[in-house]
Tab-separated table of C-alpha atoms in Angstrom:
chain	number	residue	atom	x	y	z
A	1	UNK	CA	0.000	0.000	0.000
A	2	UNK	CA	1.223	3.414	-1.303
A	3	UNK	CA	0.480	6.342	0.979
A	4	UNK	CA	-0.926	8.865	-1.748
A	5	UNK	CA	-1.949	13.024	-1.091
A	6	UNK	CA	-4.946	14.051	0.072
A	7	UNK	CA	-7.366	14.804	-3.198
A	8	UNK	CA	-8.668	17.499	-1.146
A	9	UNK	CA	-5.224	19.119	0.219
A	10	UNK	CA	-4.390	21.416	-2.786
A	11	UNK	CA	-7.912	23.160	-2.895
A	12	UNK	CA	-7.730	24.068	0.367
A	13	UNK	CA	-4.739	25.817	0.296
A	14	UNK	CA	-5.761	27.647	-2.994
A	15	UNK	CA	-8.751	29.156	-1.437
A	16	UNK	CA	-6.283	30.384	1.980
A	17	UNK	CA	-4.269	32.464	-0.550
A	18	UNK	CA	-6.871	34.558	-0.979
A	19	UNK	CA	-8.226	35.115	2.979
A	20	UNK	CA	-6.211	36.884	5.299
A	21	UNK	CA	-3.187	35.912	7.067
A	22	UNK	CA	-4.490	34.582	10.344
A	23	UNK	CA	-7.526	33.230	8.520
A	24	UNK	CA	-5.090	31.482	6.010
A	25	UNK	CA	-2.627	30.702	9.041
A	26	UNK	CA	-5.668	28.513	10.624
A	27	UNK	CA	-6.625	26.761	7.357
A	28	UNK	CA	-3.011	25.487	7.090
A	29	UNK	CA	-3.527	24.475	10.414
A	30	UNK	CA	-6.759	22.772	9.807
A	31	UNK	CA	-4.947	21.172	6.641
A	32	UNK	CA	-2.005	19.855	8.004
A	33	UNK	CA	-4.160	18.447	11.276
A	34	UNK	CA	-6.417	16.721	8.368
A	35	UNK	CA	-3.275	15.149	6.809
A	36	UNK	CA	-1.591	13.655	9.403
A	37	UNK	CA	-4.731	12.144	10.768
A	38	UNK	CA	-5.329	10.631	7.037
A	39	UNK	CA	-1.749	9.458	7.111
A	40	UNK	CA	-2.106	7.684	10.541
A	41	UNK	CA	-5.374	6.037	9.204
A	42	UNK	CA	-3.367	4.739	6.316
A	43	UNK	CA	-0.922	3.301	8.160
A	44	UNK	CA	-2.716	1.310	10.553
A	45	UNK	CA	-4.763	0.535	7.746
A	46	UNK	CA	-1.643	-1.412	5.594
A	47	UNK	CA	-0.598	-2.472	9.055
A	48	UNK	CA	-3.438	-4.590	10.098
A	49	UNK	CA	-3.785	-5.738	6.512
A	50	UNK	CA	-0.416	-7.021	6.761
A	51	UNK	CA	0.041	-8.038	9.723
A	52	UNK	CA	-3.457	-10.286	9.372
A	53	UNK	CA	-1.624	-11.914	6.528
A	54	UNK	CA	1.634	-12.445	7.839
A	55	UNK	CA	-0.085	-14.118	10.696
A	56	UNK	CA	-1.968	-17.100	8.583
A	57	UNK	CA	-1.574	-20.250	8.651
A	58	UNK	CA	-0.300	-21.184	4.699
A	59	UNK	CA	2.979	-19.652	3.330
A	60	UNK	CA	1.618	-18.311	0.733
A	61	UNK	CA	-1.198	-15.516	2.835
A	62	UNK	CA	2.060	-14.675	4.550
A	63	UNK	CA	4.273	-13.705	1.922
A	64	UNK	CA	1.672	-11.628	0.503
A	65	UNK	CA	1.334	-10.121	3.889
A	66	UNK	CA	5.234	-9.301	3.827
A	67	UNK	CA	5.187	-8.043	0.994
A	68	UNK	CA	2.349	-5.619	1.334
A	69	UNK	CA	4.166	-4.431	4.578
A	70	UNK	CA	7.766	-4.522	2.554
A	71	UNK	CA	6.463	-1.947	0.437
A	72	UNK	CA	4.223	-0.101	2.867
A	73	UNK	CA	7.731	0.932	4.413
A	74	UNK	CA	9.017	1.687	1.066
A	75	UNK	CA	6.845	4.031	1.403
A	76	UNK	CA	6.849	5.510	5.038
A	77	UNK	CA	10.638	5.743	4.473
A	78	UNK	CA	9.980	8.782	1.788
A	79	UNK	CA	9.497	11.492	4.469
A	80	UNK	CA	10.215	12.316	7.905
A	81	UNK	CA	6.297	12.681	8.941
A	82	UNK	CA	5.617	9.332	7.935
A	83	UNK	CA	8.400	7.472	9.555
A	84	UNK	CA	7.445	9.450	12.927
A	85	UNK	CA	3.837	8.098	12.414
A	86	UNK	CA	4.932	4.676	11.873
A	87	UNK	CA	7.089	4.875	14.861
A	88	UNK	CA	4.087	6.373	16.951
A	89	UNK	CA	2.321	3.485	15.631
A	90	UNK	CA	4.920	0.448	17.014
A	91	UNK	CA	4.032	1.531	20.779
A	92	UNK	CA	0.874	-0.128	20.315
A	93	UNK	CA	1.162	-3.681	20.232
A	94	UNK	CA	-1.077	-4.861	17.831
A	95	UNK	CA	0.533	-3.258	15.455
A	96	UNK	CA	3.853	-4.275	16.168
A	97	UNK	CA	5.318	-5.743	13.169
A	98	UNK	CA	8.656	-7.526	14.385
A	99	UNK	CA	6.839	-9.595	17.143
A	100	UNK	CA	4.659	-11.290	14.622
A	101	UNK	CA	8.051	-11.693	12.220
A	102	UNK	CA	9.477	-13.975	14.831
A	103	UNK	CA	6.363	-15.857	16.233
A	104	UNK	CA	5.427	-16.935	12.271
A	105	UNK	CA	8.425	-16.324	9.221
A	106	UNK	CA	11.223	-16.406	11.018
A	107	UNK	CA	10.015	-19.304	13.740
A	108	UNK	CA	12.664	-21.655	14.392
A	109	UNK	CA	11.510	-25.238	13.077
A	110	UNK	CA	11.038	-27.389	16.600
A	111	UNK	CA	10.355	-31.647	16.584
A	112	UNK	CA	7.812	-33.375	15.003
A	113	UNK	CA	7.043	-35.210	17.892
A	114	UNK	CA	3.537	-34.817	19.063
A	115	UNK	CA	3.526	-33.827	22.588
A	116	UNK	CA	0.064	-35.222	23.516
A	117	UNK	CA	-2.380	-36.843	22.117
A	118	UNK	CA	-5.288	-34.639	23.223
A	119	UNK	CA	-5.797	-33.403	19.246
A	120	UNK	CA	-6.756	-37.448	18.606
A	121	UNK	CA	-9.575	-37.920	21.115
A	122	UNK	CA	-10.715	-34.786	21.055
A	123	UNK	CA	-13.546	-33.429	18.224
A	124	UNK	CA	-11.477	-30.178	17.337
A	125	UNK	CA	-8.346	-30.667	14.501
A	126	UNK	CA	-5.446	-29.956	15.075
A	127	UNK	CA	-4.121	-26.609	13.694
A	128	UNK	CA	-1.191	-27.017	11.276
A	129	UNK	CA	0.695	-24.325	9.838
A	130	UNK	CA	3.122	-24.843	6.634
A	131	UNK	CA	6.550	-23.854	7.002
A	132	UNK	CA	8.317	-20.993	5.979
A	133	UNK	CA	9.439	-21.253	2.583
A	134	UNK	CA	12.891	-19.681	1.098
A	135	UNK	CA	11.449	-16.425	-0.303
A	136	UNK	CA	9.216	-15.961	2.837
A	137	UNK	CA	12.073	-15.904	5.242
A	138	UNK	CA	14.201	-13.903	2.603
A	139	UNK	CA	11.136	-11.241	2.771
A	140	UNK	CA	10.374	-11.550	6.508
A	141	UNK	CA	14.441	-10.433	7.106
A	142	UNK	CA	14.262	-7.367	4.775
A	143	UNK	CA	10.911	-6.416	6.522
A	144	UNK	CA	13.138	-6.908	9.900
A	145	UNK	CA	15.523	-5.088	8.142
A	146	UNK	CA	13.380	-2.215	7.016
A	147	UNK	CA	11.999	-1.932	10.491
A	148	UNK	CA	14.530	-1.808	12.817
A	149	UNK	CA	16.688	1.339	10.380
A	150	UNK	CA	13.529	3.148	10.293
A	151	UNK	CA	12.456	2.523	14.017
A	152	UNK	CA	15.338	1.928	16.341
A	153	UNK	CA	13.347	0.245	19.190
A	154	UNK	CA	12.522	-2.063	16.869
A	155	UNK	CA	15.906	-3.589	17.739
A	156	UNK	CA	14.824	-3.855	21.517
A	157	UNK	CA	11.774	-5.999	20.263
A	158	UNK	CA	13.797	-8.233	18.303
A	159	UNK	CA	16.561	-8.774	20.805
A	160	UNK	CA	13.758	-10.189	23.626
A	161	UNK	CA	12.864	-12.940	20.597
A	162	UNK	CA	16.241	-13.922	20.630
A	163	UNK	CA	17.174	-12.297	16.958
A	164	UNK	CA	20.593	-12.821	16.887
A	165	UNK	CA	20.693	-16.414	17.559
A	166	UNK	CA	17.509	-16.933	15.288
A	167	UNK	CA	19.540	-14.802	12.230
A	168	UNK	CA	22.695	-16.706	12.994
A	169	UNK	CA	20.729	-19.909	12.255
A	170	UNK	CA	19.489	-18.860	9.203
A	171	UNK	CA	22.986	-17.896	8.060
A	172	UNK	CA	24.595	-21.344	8.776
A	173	UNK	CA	21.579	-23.984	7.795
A	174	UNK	CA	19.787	-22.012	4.809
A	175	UNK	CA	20.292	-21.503	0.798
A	176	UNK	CA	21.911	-17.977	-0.651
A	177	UNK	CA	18.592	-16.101	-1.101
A	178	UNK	CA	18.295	-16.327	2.702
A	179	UNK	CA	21.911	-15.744	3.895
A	180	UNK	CA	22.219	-12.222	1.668
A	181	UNK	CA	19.230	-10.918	3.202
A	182	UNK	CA	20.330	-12.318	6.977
A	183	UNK	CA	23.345	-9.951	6.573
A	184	UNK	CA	21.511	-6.898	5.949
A	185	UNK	CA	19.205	-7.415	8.359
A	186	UNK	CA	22.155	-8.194	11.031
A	187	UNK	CA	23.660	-5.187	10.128
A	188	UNK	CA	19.961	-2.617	11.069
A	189	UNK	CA	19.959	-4.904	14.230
A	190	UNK	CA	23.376	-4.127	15.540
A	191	UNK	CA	23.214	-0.388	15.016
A	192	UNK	CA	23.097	1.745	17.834
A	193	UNK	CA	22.539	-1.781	19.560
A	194	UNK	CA	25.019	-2.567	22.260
A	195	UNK	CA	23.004	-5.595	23.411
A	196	UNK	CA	22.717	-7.413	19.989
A	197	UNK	CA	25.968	-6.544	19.208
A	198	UNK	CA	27.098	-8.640	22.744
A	199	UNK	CA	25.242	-11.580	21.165
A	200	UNK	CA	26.202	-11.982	17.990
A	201	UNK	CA	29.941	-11.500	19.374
A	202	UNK	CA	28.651	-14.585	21.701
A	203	UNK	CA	27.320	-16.599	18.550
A	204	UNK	CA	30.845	-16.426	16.844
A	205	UNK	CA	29.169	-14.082	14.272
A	206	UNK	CA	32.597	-12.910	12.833
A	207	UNK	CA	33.762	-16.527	12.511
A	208	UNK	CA	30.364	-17.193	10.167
A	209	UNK	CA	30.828	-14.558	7.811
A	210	UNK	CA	34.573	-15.107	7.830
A	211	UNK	CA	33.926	-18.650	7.058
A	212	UNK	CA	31.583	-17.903	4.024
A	213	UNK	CA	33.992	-15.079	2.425
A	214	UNK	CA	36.774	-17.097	2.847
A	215	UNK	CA	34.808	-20.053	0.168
A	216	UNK	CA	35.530	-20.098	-3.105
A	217	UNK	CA	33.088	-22.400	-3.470
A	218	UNK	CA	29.934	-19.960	-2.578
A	219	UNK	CA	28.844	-17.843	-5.135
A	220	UNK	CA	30.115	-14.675	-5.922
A	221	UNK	CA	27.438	-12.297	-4.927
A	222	UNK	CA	26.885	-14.430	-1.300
A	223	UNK	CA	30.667	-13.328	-0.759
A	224	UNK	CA	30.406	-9.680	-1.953
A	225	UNK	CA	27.862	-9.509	0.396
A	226	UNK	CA	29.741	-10.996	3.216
A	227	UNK	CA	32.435	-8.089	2.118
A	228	UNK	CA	29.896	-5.330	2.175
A	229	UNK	CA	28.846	-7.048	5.866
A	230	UNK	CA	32.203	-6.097	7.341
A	231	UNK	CA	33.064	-3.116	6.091
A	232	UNK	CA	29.229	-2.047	7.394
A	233	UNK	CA	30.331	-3.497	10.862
A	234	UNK	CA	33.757	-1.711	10.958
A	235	UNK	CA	33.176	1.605	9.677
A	236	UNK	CA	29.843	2.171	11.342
A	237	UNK	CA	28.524	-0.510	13.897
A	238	UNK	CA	31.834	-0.898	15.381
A	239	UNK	CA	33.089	2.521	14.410
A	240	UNK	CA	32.130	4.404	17.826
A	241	UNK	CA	33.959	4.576	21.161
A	242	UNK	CA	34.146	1.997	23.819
A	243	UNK	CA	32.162	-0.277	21.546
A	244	UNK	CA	31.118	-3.899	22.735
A	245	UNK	CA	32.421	-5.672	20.365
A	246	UNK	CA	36.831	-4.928	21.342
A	247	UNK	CA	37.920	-7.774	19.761
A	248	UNK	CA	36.612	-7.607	16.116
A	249	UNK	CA	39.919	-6.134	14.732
A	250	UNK	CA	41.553	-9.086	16.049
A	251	UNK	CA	39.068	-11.298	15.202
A	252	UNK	CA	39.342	-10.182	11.333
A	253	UNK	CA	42.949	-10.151	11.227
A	254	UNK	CA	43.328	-13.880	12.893
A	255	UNK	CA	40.631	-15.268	10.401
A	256	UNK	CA	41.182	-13.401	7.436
A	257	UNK	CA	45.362	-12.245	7.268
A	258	UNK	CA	47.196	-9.178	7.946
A	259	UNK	CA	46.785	-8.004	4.410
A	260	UNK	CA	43.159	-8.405	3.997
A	261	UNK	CA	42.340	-7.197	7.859
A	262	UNK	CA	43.766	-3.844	7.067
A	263	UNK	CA	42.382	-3.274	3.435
A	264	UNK	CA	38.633	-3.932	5.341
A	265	UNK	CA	39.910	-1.251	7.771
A	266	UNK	CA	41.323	1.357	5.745
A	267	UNK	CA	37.912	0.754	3.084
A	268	UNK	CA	35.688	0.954	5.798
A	269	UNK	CA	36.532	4.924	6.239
A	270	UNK	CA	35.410	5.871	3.015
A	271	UNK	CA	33.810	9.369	2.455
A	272	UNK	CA	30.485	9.783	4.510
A	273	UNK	CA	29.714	12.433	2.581
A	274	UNK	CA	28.527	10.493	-0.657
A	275	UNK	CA	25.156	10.747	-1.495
A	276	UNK	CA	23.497	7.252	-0.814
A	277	UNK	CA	23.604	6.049	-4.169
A	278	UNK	CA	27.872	7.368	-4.866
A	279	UNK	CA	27.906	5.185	-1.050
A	280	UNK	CA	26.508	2.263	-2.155
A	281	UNK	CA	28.877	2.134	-5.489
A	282	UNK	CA	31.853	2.924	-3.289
A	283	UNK	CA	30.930	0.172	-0.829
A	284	UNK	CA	30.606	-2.356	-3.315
A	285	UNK	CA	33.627	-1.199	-4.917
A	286	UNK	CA	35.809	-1.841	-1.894
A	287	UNK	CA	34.140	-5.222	-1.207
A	288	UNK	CA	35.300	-6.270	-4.733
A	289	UNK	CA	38.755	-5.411	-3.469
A	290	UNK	CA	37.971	-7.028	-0.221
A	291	UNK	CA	37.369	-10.699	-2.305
A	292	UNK	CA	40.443	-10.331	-4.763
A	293	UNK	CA	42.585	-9.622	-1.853
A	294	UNK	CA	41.475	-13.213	0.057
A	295	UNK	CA	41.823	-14.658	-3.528
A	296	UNK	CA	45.449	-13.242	-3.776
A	297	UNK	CA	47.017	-14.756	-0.622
């Protein structure tokens, strides 16, 4: 869902050109009151559509929920009103996106064993739910992702379901659609985030993403992405004093060489003051030099 103008917006303030100043001061007012209350309807509006969807039983009603919600915050992230109305709008609890994330998508898979045998005997079924295909949990971690850079409690809420350890799962047991999209949404959880950034130092995070990188074997675009991870976590996760994480530089340099330890430290201080598309070119630029260095030595 696309949050679109008021219809009515532009006639109003046509008509207040020609009143007075205080009269035209009040319609703006008025105007601006009528807005944000349409834009708060909206968004609790794609929320609960969503979020009823993402909550279903079949894989398929919840990856059309995700995705309705993946490009509702397309769209919330296009002005600063909109992500402050969204933000108002994760206090309340039933529309709290990430909970739901973790209690249905991104679920870790537990034992087929039935644990009674009450659903047998008695004259209700049982409930079943299908599990979480590739692209759903692919969708459900840029959702995370999208959620937790535009809303940074959002990283609170996903560090009492245990998001680290749940993400670091993902990254060692699933296919390459799923570990690309685990890294960027590792990297929106660790920001400003000294208590998931304590945990994934306790799940051996670096020694994961070392491990892939350091594969020839995975492909390409799995190991640019593991590049792009740690230049992200040195040059602005990690990049602030008295961070938790002491030991990364260490870390990189005992599981990745001298050589290729201090090209990811040098390349993770490039300019901040690229526009975000000049950034994203530069990043991927120096995780291209990143790989051929590991390939080198």
């Amino acid at each position: 869902m696309y949050l679109k103008k008021a219809f009515w917006c532009e006639g109003l303030k046509s008509e207040s050109q020609s009143q007075s100043s205080s009269e035209a001061t009040a319609v703006g007012e008025l105007v601006s009151e009528l807005n944000k209350q349409r834009l708060y309807r909206e968004i609790t509006l794609a929320l609960r559509t969503g979020l009823r969807d993402a909550c279903a039983e079949f894989s398929f009603l919840r990856v059309r929920g995700l995705r309705c919600i993946l490009k509702f915050l397309q769209s919330v992230a296009e002005s600063d009103s909109t992500i402050n109305l969204f933000c108002h709008s994760q206090s309340l609890p039933e529309l709290q996106v990430v909970p739901v994330l973790f209690r249905n998508s991104l679920k870790q898979s537990e034992d087929g064993r039935v644990a009674n045998l009450d659903h047998i005997f008695s004259v209700e079924p049982m409930k079943i739910t299908s599990p979480s295909t590739d692209a759903e949990v692919a969708l459900a971690l840029r959702v995370l992702e999208g959620c937790c850079l535009l809303h940074s409690d959002s990283t609170v809420l996903a560090h009492q379901h245990k998001a680290i350890q749940v993400l670091m799962e993902i990254l060692s047991t699933r296919g390459v659609l799923e570990q690309g999209a685990c890294l960027g949404a590792l990297i929106s959880l660790m920001l400003d985030s000294s208590a998931n950034q304590i945990e994934f130092e306790a799940c051996n995070g670096i020694e994961e993403v070392a491990e892939l990188i350091r594969d020839k074997q995975v492909e390409e675009n799995l190991r640019m992405k593991c590049g792009e991870f740690l230049l992200l976590l040195i040059g602005h996760v990690n990049g602030r004093d008295k961070a938790p994480m002491a030991t990364i530089h260490e870390d990189i340099r005992r599981l990745l060489g001298e050589k290729s330890a201090s090209l990811i430290w040098a390349a993770s201080q490039f300019g901040s003051t690229l526009d975000p598309e000049q950034r994203l070119i530069a990043l991927q630029i120096q995780a291209r030099r990143v790989l051929e260095s590991l390939d080198l030595y």
